[in-house]
CSV table of C-alpha atoms in Angstrom, one decimal:
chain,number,residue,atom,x,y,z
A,1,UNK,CA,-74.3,28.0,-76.8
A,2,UNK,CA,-71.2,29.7,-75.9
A,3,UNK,CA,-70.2,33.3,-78.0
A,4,UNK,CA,-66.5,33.6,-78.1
A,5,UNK,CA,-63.9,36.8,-78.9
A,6,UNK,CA,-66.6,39.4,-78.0
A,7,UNK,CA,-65.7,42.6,-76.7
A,8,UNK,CA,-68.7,44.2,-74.7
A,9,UNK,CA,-68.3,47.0,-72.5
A,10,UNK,CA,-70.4,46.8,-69.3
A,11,UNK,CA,-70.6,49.7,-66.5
A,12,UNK,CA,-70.2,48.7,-62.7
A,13,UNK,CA,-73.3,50.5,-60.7
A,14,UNK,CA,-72.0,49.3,-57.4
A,15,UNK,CA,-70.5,45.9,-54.8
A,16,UNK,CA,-72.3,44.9,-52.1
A,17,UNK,CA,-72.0,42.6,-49.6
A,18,UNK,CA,-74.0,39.2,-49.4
A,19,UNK,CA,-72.8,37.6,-46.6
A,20,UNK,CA,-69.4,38.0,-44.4
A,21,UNK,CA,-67.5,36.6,-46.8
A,22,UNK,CA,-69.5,37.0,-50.1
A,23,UNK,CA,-69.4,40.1,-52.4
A,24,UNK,CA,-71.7,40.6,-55.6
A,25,UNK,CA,-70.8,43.2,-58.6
A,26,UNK,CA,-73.7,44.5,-59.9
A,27,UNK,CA,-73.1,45.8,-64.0
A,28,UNK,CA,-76.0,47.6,-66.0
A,29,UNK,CA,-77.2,45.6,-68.6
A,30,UNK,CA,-76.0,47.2,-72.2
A,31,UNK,CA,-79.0,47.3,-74.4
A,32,UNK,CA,-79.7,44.0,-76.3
A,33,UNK,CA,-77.4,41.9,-74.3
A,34,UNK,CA,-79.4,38.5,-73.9
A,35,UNK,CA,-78.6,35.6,-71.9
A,36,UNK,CA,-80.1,32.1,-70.7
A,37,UNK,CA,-80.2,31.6,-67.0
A,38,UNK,CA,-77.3,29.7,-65.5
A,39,UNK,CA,-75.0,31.4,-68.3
A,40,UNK,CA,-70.9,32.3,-67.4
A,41,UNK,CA,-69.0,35.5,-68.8
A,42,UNK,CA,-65.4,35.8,-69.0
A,43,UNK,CA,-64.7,39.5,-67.6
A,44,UNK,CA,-61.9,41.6,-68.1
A,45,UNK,CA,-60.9,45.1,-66.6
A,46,UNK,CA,-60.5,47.7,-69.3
A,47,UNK,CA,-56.9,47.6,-70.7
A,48,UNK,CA,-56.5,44.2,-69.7
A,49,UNK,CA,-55.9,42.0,-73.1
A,50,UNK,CA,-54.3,38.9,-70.5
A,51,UNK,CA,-58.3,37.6,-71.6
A,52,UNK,CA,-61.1,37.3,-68.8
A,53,UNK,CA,-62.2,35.4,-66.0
A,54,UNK,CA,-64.9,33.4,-65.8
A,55,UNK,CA,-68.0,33.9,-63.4
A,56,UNK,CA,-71.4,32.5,-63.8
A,57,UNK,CA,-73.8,35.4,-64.1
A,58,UNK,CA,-76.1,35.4,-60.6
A,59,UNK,CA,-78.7,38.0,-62.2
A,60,UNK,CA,-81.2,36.1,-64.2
A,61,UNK,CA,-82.3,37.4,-67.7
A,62,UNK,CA,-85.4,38.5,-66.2
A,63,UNK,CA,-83.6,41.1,-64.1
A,64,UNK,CA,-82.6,44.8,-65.3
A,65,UNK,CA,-79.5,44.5,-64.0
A,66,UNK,CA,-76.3,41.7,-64.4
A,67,UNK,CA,-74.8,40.4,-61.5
A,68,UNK,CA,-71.5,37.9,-60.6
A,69,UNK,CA,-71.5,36.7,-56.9
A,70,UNK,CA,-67.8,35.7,-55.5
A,71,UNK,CA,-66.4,34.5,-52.3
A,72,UNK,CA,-63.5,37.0,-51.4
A,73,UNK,CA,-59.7,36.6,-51.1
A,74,UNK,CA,-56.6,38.1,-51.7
A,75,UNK,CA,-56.0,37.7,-55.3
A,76,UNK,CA,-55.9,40.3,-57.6
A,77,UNK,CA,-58.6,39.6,-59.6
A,78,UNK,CA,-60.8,39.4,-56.2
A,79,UNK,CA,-59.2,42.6,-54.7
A,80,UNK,CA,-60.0,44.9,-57.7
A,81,UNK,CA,-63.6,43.2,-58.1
A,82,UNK,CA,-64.1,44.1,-54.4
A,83,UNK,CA,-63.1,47.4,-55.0
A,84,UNK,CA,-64.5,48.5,-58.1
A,85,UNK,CA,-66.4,51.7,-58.0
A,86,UNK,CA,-69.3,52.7,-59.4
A,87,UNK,CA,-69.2,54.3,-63.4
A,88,UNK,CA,-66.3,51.9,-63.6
A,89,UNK,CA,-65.9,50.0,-66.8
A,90,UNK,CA,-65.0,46.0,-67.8
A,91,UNK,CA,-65.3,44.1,-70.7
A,92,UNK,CA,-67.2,40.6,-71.6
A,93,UNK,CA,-65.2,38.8,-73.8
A,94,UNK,CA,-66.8,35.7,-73.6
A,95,UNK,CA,-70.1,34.2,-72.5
A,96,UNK,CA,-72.9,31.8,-72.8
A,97,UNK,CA,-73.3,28.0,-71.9
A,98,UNK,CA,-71.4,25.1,-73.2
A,99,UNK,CA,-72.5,22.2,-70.8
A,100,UNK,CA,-76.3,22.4,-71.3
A,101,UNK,CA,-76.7,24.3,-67.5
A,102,UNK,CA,-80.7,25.0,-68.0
A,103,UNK,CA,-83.5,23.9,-66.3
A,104,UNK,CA,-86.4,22.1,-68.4
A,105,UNK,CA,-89.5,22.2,-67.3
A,106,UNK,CA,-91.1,18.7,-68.3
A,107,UNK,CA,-88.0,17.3,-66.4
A,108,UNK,CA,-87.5,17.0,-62.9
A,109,UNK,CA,-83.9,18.6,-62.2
A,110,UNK,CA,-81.8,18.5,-58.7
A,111,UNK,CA,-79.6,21.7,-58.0
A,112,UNK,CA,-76.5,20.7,-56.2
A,113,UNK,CA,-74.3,23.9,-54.8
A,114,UNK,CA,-71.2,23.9,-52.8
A,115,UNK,CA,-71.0,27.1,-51.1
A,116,UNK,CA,-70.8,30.2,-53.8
A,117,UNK,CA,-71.9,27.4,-56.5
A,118,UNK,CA,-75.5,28.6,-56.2
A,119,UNK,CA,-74.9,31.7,-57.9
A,120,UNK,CA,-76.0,30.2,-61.4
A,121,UNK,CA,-78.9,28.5,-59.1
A,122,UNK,CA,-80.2,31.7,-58.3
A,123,UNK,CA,-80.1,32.6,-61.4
A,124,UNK,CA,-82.2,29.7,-62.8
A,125,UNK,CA,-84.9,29.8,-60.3
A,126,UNK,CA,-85.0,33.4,-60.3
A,127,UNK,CA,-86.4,33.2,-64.4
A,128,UNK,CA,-88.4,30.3,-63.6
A,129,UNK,CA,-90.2,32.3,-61.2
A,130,UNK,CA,-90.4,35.1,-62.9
A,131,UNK,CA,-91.5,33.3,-66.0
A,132,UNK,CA,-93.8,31.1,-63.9
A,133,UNK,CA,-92.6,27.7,-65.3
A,134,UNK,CA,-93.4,24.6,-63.9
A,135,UNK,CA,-91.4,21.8,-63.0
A,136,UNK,CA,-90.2,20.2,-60.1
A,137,UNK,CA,-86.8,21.2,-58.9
A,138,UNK,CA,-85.4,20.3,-55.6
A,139,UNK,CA,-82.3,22.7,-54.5
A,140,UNK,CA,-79.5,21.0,-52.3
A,141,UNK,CA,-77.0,23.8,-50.9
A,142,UNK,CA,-74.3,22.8,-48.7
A,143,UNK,CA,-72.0,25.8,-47.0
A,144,UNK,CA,-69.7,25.3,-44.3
A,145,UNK,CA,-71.7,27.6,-41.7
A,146,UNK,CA,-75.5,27.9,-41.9
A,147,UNK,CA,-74.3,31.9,-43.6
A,148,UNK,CA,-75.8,30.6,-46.8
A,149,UNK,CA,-76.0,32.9,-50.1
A,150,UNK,CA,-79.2,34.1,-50.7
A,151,UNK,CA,-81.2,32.3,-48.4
A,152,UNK,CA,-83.8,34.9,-47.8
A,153,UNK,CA,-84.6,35.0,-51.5
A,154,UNK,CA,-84.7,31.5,-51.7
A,155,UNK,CA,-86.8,30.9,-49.1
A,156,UNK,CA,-89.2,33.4,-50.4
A,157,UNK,CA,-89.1,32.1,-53.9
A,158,UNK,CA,-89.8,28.3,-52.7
A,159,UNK,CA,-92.6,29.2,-51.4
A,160,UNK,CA,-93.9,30.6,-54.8
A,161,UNK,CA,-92.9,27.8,-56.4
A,162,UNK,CA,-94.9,25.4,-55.4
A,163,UNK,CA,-92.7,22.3,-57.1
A,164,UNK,CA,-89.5,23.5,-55.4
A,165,UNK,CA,-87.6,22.2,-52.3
A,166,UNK,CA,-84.4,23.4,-51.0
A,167,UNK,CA,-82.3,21.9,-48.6
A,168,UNK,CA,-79.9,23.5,-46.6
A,169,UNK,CA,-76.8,21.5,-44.9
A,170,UNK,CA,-74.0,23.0,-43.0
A,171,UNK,CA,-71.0,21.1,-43.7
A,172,UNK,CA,-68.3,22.0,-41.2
A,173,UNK,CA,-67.3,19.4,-38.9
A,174,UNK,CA,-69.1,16.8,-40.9
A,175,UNK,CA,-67.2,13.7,-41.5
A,176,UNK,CA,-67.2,12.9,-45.4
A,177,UNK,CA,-69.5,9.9,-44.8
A,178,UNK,CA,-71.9,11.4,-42.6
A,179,UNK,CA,-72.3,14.2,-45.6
A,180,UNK,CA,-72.7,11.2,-47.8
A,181,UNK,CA,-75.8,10.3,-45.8
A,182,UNK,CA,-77.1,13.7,-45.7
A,183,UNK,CA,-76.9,13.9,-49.4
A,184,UNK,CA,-78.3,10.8,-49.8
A,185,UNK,CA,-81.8,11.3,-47.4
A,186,UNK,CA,-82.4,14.3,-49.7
A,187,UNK,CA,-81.0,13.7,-53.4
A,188,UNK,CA,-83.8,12.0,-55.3
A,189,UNK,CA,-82.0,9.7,-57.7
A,190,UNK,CA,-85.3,9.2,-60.3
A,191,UNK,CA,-84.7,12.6,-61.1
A,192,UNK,CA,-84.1,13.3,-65.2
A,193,UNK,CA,-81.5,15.7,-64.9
A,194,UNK,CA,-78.6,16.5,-62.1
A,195,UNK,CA,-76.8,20.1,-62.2
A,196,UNK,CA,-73.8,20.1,-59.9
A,197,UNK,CA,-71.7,23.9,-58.7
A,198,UNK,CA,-69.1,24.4,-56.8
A,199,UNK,CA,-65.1,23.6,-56.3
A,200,UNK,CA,-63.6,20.8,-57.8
A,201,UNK,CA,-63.4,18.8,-55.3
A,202,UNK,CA,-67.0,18.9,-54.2
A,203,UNK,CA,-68.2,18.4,-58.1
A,204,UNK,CA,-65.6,15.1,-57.6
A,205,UNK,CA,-67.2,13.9,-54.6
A,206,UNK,CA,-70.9,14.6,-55.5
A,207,UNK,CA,-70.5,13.1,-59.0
A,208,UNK,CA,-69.0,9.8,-57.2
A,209,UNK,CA,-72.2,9.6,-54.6
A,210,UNK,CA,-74.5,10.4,-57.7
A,211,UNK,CA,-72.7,7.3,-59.0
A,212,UNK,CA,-73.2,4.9,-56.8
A,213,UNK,CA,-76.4,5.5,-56.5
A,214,UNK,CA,-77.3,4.4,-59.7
A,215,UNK,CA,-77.3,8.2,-61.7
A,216,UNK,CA,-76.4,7.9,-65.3
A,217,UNK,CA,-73.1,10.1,-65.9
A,218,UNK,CA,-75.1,11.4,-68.9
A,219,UNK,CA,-77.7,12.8,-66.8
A,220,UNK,CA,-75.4,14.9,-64.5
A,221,UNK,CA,-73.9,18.7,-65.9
A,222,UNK,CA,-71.0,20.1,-63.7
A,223,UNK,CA,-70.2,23.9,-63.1
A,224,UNK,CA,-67.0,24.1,-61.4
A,225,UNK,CA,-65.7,27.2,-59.9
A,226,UNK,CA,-62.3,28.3,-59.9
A,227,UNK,CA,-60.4,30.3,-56.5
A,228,UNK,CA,-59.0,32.8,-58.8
């Protein structure tokens, strides 16, 4: 469910830095705010009524804190989220889930991220964990150098989850149907539901190999991330 023209102020408590080229913005969670995991937000600085952008949240609603991961660049959206400092204020003017983005776990689900696209992954297999769901879920995460988001947390986490699997598959250099083959020795395709994150382009090409081999459309949800 998506919740539209909100106006909630949330407090920056500090950046940090993922990887070399990956920055998260960690908020404190205001009182009462409750979301489900793989949920976006539209942020906005303070004073900005241009509307927000939209990041999936990276924190699941386990966690105390909320959290957006971002690849960084030169825009200005990414140059003041890099530099926000801590006590510094933004607003949610939008969140929630419109595309059915959840786990379910009587259903076995494959996670398909292109590069910062796992951010809402984390968040979903962060609550399952936390939660201690079943369900098998099986993780594929391709990045174009092996400087993947996360990974120590996920790696930790799979092994507490004793239904998970996570691939990981450097992509640089990889011709488009050698990837193809990649995907294909470790994409299950009885699987009941098919989450897909990541640029346009990627969610385009994935969603064509899920075709082709034999996925129903209906079964496959797409979360596609903007440069901004």
């Amino acid at each position: 469910m998506a919740h539209q023209l909100v106006d909630i102020e949330i407090t920056v408590k500090h950046v940090r830095a993922e990887t070399k080229q990956h920055l998260s913005v960690v908020f404190e969670r205001p009182r009462g705010f409750d979301y489900e995991p793989g949920d976006w937000v539209d942020l906005a600085f303070a004073g900005d009524l241009r509307g927000g952008r939209t990041y999936s949240l990276s924190s699941s609603p386990t966690e105390p804190d909320l959290m957006i991961t971002f690849k960084e660049g030169q825009s200005e959206i990414k140059r003041a989220l890099a530099a926000a400092a801590p006590g510094e204020s933004m607003r949610i003017t939008a969140f929630g889930n419109d595309y059915e983005f959840q786990l379910d776990e009587h259903r076995d689900s494959v996670l398909i991220a292109g590069g910062v696209g796992v951010a809402p992954f984390r968040s979903m297999l962060k609550e399952m964990l936390d939660a201690r769901r079943s369900g098998s879920v099986v993780l594929v995460y391709l990045n174009a150098t092996d400087d993947f988001l996360f990974k120590d947390e996920l790696d930790t986490w799979q092994v507490e989850l004793p239904e998970a699997r996570i691939h990981y598959l450097v992509t640089q250099g990889v011709k488009r149907k050698d990837r193809e083959r990649l995907l294909r020795d470790v994409i299950p395709d009885t699987a009941h539901h098919y989450y897909i994150a990541g640029a346009e382009g990627m969610i385009e090409s994935t969603e064509a190999l899920l075709d082709t081999m034999g996925v129903d459309h209906d079964d496959i949800r797409i979360d596609s991330f903007g440069g901004y």
